[in-house]
Each structure stands twice: as C-alpha cells, then as structure tokens.
JSON list of C-alpha atoms and ligand atoms in Angstrom, two decimals:
[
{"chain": "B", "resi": 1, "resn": "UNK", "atom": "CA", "xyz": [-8.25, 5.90, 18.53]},
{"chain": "B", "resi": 2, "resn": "UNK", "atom": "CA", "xyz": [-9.69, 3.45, 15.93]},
{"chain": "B", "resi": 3, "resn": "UNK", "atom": "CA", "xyz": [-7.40, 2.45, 12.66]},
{"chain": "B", "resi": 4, "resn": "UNK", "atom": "CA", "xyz": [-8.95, 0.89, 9.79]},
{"chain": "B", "resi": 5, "resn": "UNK", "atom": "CA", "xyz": [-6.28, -0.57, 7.17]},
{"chain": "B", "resi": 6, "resn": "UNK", "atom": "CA", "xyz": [-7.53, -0.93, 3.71]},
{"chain": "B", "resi": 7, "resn": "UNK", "atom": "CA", "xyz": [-5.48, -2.74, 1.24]},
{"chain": "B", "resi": 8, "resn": "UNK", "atom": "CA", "xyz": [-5.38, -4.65, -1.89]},
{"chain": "B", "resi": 9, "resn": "UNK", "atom": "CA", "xyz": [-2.02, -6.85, -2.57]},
{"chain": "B", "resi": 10, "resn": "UNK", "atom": "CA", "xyz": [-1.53, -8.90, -5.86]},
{"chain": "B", "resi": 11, "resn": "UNK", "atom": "CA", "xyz": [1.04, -11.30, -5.07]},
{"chain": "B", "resi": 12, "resn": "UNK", "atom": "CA", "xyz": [1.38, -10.86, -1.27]},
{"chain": "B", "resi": 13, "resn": "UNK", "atom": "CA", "xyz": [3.53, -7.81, -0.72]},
{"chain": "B", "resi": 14, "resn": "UNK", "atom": "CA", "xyz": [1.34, -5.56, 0.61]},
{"chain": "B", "resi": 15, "resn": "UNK", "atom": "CA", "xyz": [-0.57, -7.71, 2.70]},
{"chain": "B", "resi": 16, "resn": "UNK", "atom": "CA", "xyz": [2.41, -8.39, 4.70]},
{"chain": "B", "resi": 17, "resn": "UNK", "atom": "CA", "xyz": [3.21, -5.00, 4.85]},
{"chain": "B", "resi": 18, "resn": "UNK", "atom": "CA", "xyz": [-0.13, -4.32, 6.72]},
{"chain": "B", "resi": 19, "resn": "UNK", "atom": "CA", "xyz": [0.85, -7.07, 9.15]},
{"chain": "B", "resi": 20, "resn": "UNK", "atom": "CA", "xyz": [3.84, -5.51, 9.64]},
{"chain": "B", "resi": 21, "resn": "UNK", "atom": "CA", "xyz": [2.62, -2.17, 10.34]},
{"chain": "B", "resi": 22, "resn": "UNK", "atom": "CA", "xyz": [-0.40, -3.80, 12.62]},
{"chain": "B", "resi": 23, "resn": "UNK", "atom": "CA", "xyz": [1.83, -5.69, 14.91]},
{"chain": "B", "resi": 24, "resn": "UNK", "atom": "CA", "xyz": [3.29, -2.24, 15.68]},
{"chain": "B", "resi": 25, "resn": "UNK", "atom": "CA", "xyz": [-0.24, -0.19, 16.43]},
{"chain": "B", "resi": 26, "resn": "UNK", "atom": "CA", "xyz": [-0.50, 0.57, 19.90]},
{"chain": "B", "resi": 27, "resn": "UNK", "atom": "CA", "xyz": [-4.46, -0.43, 19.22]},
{"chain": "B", "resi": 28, "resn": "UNK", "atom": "CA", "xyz": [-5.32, -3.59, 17.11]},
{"chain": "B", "resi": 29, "resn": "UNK", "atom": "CA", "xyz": [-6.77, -2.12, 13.93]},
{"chain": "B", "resi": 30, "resn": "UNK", "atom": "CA", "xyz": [-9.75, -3.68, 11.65]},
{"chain": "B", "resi": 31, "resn": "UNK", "atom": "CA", "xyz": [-8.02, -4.62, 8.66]},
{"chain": "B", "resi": 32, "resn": "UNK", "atom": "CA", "xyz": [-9.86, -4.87, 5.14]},
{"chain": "B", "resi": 33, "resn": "UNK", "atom": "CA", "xyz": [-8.45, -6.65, 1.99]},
{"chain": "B", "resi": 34, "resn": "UNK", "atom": "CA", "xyz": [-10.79, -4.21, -0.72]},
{"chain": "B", "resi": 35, "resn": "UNK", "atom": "CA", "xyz": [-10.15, -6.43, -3.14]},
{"chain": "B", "resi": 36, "resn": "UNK", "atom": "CA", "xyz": [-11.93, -9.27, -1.64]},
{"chain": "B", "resi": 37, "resn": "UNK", "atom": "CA", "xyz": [-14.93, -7.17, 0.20]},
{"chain": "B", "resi": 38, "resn": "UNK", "atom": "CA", "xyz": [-16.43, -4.21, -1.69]},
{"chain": "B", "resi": 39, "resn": "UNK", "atom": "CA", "xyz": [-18.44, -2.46, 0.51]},
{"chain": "B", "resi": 40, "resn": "UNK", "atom": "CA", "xyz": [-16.72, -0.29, 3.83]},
{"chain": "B", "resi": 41, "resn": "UNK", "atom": "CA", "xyz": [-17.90, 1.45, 6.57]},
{"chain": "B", "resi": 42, "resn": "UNK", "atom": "CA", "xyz": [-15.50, 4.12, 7.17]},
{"chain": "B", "resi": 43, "resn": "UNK", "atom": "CA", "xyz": [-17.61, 5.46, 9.91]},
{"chain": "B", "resi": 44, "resn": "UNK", "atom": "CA", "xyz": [-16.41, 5.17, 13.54]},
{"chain": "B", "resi": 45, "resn": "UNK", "atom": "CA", "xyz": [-13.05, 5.40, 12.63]},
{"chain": "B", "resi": 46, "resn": "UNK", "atom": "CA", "xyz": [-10.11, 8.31, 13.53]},
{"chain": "B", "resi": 47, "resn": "UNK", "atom": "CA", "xyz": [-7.39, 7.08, 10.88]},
{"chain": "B", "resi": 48, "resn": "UNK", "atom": "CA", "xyz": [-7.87, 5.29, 7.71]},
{"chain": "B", "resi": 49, "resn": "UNK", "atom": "CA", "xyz": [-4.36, 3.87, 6.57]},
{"chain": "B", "resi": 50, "resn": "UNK", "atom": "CA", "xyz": [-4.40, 2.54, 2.50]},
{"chain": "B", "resi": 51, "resn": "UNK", "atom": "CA", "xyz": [-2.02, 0.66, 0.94]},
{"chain": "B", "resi": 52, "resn": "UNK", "atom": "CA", "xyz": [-1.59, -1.25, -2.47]},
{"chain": "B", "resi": 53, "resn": "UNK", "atom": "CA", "xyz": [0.91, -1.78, -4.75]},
{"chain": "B", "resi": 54, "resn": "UNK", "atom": "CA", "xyz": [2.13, -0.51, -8.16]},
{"chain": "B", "resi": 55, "resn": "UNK", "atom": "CA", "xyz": [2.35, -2.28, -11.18]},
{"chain": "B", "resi": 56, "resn": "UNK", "atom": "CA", "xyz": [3.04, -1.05, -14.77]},
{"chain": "B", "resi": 57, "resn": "UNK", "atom": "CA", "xyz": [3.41, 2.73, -13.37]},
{"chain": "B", "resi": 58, "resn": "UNK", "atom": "CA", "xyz": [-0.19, 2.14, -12.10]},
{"chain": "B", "resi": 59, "resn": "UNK", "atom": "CA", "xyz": [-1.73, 1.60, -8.53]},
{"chain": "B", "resi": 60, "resn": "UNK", "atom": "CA", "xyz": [-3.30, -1.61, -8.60]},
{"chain": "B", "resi": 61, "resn": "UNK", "atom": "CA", "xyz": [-7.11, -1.24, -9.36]},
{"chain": "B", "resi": 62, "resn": "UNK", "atom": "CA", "xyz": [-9.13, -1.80, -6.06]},
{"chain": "B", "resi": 63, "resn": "UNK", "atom": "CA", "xyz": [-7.13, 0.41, -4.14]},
{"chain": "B", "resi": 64, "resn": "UNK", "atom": "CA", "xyz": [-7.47, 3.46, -6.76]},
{"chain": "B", "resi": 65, "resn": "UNK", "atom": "CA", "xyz": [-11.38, 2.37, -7.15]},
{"chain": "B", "resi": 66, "resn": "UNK", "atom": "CA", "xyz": [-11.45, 3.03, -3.33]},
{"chain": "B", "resi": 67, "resn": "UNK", "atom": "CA", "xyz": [-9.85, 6.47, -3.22]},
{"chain": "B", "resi": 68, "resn": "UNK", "atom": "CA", "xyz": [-11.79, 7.78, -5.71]},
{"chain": "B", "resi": 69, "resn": "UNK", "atom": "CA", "xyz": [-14.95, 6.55, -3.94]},
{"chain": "B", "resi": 70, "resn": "UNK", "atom": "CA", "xyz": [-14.14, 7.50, -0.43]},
{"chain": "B", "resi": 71, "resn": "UNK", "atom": "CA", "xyz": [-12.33, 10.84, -1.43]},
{"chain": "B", "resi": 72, "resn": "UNK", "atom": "CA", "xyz": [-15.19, 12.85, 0.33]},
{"chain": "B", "resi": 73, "resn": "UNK", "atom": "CA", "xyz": [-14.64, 10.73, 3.21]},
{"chain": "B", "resi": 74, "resn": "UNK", "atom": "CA", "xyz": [-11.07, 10.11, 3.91]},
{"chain": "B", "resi": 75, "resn": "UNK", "atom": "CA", "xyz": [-10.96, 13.71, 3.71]},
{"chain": "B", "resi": 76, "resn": "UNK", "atom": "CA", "xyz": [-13.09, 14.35, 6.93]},
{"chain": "B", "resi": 77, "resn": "UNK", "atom": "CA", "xyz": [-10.84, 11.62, 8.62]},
{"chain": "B", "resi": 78, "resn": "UNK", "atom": "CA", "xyz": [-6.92, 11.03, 9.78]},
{"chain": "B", "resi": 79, "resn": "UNK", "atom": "CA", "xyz": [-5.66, 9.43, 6.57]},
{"chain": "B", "resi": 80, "resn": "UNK", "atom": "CA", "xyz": [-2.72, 7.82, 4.70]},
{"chain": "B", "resi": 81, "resn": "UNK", "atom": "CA", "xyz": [-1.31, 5.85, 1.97]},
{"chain": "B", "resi": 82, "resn": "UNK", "atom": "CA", "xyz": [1.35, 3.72, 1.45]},
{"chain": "B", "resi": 83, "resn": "UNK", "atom": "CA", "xyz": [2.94, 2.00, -1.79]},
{"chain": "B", "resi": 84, "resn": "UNK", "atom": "CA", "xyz": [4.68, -1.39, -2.20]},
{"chain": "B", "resi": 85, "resn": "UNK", "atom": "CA", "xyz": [6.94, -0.55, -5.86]},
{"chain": "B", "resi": 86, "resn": "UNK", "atom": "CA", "xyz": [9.91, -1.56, -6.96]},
{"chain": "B", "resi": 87, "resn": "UNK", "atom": "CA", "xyz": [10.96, 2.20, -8.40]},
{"chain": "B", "resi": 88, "resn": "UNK", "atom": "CA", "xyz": [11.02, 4.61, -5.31]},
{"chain": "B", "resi": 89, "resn": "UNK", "atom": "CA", "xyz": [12.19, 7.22, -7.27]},
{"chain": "B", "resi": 90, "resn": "UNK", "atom": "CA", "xyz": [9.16, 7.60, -8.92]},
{"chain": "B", "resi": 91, "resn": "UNK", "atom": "CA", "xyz": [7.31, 7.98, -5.89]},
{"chain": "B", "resi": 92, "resn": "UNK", "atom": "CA", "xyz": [6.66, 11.64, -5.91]},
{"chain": "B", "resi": 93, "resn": "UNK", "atom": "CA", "xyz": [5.14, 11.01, -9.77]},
{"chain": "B", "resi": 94, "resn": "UNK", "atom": "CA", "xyz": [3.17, 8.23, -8.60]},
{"chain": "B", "resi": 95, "resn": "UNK", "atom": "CA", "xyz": [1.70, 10.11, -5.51]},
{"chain": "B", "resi": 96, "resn": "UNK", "atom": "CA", "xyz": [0.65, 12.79, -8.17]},
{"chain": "B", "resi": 97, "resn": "UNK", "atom": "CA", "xyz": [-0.83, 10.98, -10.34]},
{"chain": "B", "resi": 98, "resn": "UNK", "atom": "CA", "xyz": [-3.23, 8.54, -7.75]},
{"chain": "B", "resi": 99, "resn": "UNK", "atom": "CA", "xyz": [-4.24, 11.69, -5.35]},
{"chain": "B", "resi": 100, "resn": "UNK", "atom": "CA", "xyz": [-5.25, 15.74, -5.81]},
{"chain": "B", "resi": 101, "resn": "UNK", "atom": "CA", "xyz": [-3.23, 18.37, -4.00]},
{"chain": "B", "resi": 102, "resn": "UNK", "atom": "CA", "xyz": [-5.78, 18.64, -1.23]},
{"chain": "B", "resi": 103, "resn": "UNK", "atom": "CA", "xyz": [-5.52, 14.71, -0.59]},
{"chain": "B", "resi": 104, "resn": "UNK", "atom": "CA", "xyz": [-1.50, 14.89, -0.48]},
{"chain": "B", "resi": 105, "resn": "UNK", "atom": "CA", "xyz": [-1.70, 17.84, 1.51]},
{"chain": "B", "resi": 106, "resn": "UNK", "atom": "CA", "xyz": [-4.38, 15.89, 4.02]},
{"chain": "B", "resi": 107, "resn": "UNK", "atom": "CA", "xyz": [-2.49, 12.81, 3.89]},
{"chain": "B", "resi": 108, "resn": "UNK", "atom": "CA", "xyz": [0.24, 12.22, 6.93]},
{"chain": "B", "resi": 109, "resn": "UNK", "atom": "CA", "xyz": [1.66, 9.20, 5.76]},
{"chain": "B", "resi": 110, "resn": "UNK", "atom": "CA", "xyz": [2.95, 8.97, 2.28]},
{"chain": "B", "resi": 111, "resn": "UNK", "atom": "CA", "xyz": [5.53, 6.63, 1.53]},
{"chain": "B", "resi": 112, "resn": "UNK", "atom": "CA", "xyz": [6.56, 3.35, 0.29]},
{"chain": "B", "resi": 113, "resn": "UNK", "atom": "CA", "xyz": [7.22, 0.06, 2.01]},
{"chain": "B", "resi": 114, "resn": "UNK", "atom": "CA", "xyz": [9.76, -1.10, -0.52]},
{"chain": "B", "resi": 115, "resn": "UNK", "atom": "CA", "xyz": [8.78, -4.15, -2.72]},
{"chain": "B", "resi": 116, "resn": "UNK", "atom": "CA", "xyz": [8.56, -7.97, -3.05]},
{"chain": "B", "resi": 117, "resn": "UNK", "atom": "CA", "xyz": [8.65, -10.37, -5.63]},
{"chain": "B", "resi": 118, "resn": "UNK", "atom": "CA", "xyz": [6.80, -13.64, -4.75]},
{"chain": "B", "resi": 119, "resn": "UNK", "atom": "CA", "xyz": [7.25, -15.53, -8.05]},
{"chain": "B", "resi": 120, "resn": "UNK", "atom": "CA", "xyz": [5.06, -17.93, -6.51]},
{"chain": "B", "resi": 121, "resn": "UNK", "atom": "CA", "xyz": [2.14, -16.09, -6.63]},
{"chain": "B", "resi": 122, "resn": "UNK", "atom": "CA", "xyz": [2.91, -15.23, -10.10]},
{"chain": "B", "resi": 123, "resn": "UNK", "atom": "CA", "xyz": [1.86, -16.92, -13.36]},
{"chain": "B", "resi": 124, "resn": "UNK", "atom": "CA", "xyz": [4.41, -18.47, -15.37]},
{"chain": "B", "resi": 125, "resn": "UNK", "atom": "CA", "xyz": [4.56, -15.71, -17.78]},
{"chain": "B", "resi": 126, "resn": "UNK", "atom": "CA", "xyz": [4.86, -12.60, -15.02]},
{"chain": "B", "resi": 127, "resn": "UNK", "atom": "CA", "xyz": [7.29, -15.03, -13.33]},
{"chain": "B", "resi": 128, "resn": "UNK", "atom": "CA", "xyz": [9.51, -15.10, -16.40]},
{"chain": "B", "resi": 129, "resn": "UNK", "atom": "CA", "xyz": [9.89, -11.63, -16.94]},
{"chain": "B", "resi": 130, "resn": "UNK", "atom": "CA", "xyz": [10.33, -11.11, -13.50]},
{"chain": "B", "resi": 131, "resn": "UNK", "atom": "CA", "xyz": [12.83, -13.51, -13.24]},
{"chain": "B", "resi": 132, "resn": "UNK", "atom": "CA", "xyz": [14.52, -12.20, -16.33]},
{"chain": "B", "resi": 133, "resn": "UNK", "atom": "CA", "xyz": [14.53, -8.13, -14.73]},
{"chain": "B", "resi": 134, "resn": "UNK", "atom": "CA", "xyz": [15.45, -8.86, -11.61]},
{"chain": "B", "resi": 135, "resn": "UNK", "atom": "CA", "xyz": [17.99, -11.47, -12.69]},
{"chain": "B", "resi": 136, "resn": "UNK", "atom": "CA", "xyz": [17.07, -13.58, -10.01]},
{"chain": "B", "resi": 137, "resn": "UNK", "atom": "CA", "xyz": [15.94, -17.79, -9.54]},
{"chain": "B", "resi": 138, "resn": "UNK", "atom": "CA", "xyz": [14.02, -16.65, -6.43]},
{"chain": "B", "resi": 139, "resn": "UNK", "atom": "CA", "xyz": [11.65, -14.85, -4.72]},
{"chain": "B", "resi": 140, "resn": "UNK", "atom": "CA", "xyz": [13.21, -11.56, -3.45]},
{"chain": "B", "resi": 141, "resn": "UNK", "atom": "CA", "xyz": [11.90, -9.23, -0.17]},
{"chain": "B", "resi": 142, "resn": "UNK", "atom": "CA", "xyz": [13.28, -5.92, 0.16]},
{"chain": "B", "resi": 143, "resn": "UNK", "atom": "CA", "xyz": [10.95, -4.37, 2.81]},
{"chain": "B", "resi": 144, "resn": "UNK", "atom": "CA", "xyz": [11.84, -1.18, 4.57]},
{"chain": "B", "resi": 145, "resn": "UNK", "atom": "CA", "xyz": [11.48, -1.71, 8.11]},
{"chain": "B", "resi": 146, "resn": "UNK", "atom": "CA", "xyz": [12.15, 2.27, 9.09]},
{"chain": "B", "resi": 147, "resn": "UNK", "atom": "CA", "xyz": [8.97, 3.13, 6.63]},
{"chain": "B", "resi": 148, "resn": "UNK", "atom": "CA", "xyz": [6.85, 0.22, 8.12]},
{"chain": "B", "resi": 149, "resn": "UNK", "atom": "CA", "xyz": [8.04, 2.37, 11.79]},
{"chain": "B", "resi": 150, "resn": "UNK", "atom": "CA", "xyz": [7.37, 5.53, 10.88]},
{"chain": "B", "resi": 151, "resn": "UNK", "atom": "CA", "xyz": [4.08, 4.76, 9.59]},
{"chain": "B", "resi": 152, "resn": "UNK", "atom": "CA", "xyz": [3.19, 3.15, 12.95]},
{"chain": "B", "resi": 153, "resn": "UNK", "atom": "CA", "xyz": [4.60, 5.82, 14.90]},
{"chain": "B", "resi": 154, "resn": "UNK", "atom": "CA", "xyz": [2.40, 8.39, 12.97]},
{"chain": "B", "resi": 155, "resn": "UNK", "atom": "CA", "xyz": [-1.05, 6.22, 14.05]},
{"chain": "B", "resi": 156, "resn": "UNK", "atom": "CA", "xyz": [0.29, 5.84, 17.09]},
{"chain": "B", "resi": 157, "resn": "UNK", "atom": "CA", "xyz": [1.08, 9.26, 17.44]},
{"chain": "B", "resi": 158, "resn": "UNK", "atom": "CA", "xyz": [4.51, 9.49, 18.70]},
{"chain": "D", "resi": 201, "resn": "FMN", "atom": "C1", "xyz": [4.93, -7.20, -13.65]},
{"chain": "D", "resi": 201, "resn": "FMN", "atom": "C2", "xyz": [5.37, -6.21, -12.62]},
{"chain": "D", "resi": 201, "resn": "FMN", "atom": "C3", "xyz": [5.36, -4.85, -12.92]},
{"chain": "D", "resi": 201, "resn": "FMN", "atom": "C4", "xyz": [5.78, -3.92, -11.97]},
{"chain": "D", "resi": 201, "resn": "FMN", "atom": "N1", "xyz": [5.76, -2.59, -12.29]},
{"chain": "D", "resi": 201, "resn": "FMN", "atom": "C5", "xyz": [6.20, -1.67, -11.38]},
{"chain": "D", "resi": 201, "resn": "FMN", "atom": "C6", "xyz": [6.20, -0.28, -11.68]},
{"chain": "D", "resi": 201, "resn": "FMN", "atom": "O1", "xyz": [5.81, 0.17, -12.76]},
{"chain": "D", "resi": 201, "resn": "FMN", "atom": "N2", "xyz": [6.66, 0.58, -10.74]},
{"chain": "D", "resi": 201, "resn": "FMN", "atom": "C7", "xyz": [7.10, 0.16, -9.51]},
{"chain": "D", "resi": 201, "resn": "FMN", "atom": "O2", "xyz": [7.49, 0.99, -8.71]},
{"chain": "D", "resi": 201, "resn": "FMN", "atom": "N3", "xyz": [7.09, -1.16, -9.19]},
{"chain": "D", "resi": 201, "resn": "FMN", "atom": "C8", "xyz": [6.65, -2.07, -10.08]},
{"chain": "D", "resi": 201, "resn": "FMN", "atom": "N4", "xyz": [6.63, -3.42, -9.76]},
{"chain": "D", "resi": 201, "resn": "FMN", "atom": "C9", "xyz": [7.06, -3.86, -8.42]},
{"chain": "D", "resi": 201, "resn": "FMN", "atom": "C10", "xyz": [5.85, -4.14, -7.52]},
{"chain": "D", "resi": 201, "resn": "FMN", "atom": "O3", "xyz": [5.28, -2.95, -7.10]},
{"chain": "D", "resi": 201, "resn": "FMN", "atom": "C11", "xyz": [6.32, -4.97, -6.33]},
{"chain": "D", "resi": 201, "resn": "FMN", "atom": "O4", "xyz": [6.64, -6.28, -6.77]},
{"chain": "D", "resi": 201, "resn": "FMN", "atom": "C12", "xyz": [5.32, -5.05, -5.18]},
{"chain": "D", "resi": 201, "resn": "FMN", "atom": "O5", "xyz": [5.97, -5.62, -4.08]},
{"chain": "D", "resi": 201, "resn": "FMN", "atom": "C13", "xyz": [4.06, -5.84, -5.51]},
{"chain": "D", "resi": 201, "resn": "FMN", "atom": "O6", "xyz": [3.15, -5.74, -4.44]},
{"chain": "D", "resi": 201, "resn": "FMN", "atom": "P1", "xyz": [2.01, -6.86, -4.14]},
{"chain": "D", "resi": 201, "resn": "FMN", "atom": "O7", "xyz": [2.74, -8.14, -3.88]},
{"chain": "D", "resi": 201, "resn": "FMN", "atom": "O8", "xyz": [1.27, -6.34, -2.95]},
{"chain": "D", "resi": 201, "resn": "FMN", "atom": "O9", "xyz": [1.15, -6.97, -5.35]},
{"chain": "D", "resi": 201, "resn": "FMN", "atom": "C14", "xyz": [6.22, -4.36, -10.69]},
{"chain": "D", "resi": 201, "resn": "FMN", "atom": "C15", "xyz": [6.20, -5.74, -10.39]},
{"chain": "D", "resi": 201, "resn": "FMN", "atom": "C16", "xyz": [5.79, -6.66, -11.35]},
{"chain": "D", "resi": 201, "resn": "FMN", "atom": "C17", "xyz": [5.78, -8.11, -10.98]}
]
C-alpha cells in the first residue's frame, strides 16, 4: 500500500510530526512539503495522510489551498488529516470549519499531534508574543506520541 504525506509546517512543528509518523509506516511513504512544491500527483497512491498546523483559529494556507483542490480526489482515496495547535479543545470546531461532512465522515484519521513552539523559527515580533503567552524563555515541544501511533497504526492497518 502506497502513503503519500502532504504537509505544510511554518516554524517546524509539523514537519517533524510527519517524520515522526514516517519512521513508524510499515512502507516508506513519499513525503511532500505543499508549501514548497505546488503541483501533486495523487495518482498511484492508496492513502493520502495531510497535515498542517493552525494559527490564528485558521489552518495554515497551503494545506487548506490543497484540500479544497484535491477534494474530488482525496475522496476516491484512503485519506486523513492531522493538526499541530496549541488549543485541542477546539479541535472538533476546527475540523468543521476546514472539511464538509462527507470529508469528516471519509476521513480515518482526524486528530492532532499536539504543538510546538520553535521561537527560532519565529520573527522577533511572533517570538515576543509567544514568549509573553506561553510565559516561557524557550522553545517548548509538547508532541503526543499516542496520536503520532495511532495515526501510523491506521496506515498501517493494525
Ligand atoms: C502566533 C501563533 C498563533 C497560534 N494560534 C493558534 C490557534 O489559534 N489555535 C491553535 O490551536 N494553536 C495556535 N497556535 C499554536 C500552533 O498551532 C503551534 O505552535 C504549532 O505547533 C505550529 O505548527 P508549525 O510549527 O508546523 O507551524 C499558534 C501559534 C502561534 C505561534
């Protein structure tokens, strides 16, 4: 079974997310950053995994321009989505708002993967606030390992 992972990470968080949740597949999967490469070919593959990260209540741009495209598509294949945010109990709003009730109803992963802040791949301004929110000097991971799992033990079908 083929996996393509399509993601788009602003300061990191994502993107290691996806290497997380690759070094788990049974089968190595293509991986595409969509904010780097526009154009995909989702043909030839069984599951399409997406994942991107909110910020201001919003999924970050690339990965919502790609869902919208692709809807046709990801609906004729194995398909999921995954968030990095910092506010899971607004998941259920935010998975409302970025896909229709047939695409949540399709999807078989739907979760987040917990958040990150990398204040060094933030500009000084974003790093301020951030620093000022979170109350924190440094750069903070709070990944959730049992998401990252079950996602791979969905694609790998266990
Ligand atoms: C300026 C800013 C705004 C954010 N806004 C939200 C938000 O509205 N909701 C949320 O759940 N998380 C929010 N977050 C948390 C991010 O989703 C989190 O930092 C995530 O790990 C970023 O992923 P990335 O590194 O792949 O871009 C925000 C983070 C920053 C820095």
């Amino acid at each position: 079974m083929k996996t393509l992972i399509i993601y788009a990470s602003r300061t990191g968080t994502t993107e290691k997310a996806v290497q997380m949740i690759a070094e788990k597949l049974k089968e190595t999967p293509d991986i595409i950053n969509i904010g780097a490469v526009k154009k995909t070919d989702l043909s030839g593959y069984d599951f399409i995994l997406v994942g991107g990260p909110i910020k201001m209540g919003r999924l970050y741009k690339p990965v919502k321009q790609f869902l919208a495209k692709n809807r046709a598509a990801l609906m004729t294949k194995r398909f999921g989505l995954f968030l990095a945010c910092g506010y899971p109990q607004e998941l259920e709003n935010y998975f409302k708002v970025i896909l229709d009730d047939a695409m949540r109803e399709h999807a078989e992963v739907l979760t987040d993967i917990g958040y990150a802040y990398y204040l060094e791949n933030m500009g000084p301004v974003e790093q301020r606030v951030v620093m000022q929110l979170a109350n924190t000097q440094k750069s903070i991971e709070a990944y959730k390992p049992e998401a990252i799992q079950k996602i791979a033990d969905v694609i790998n079908g266990k």
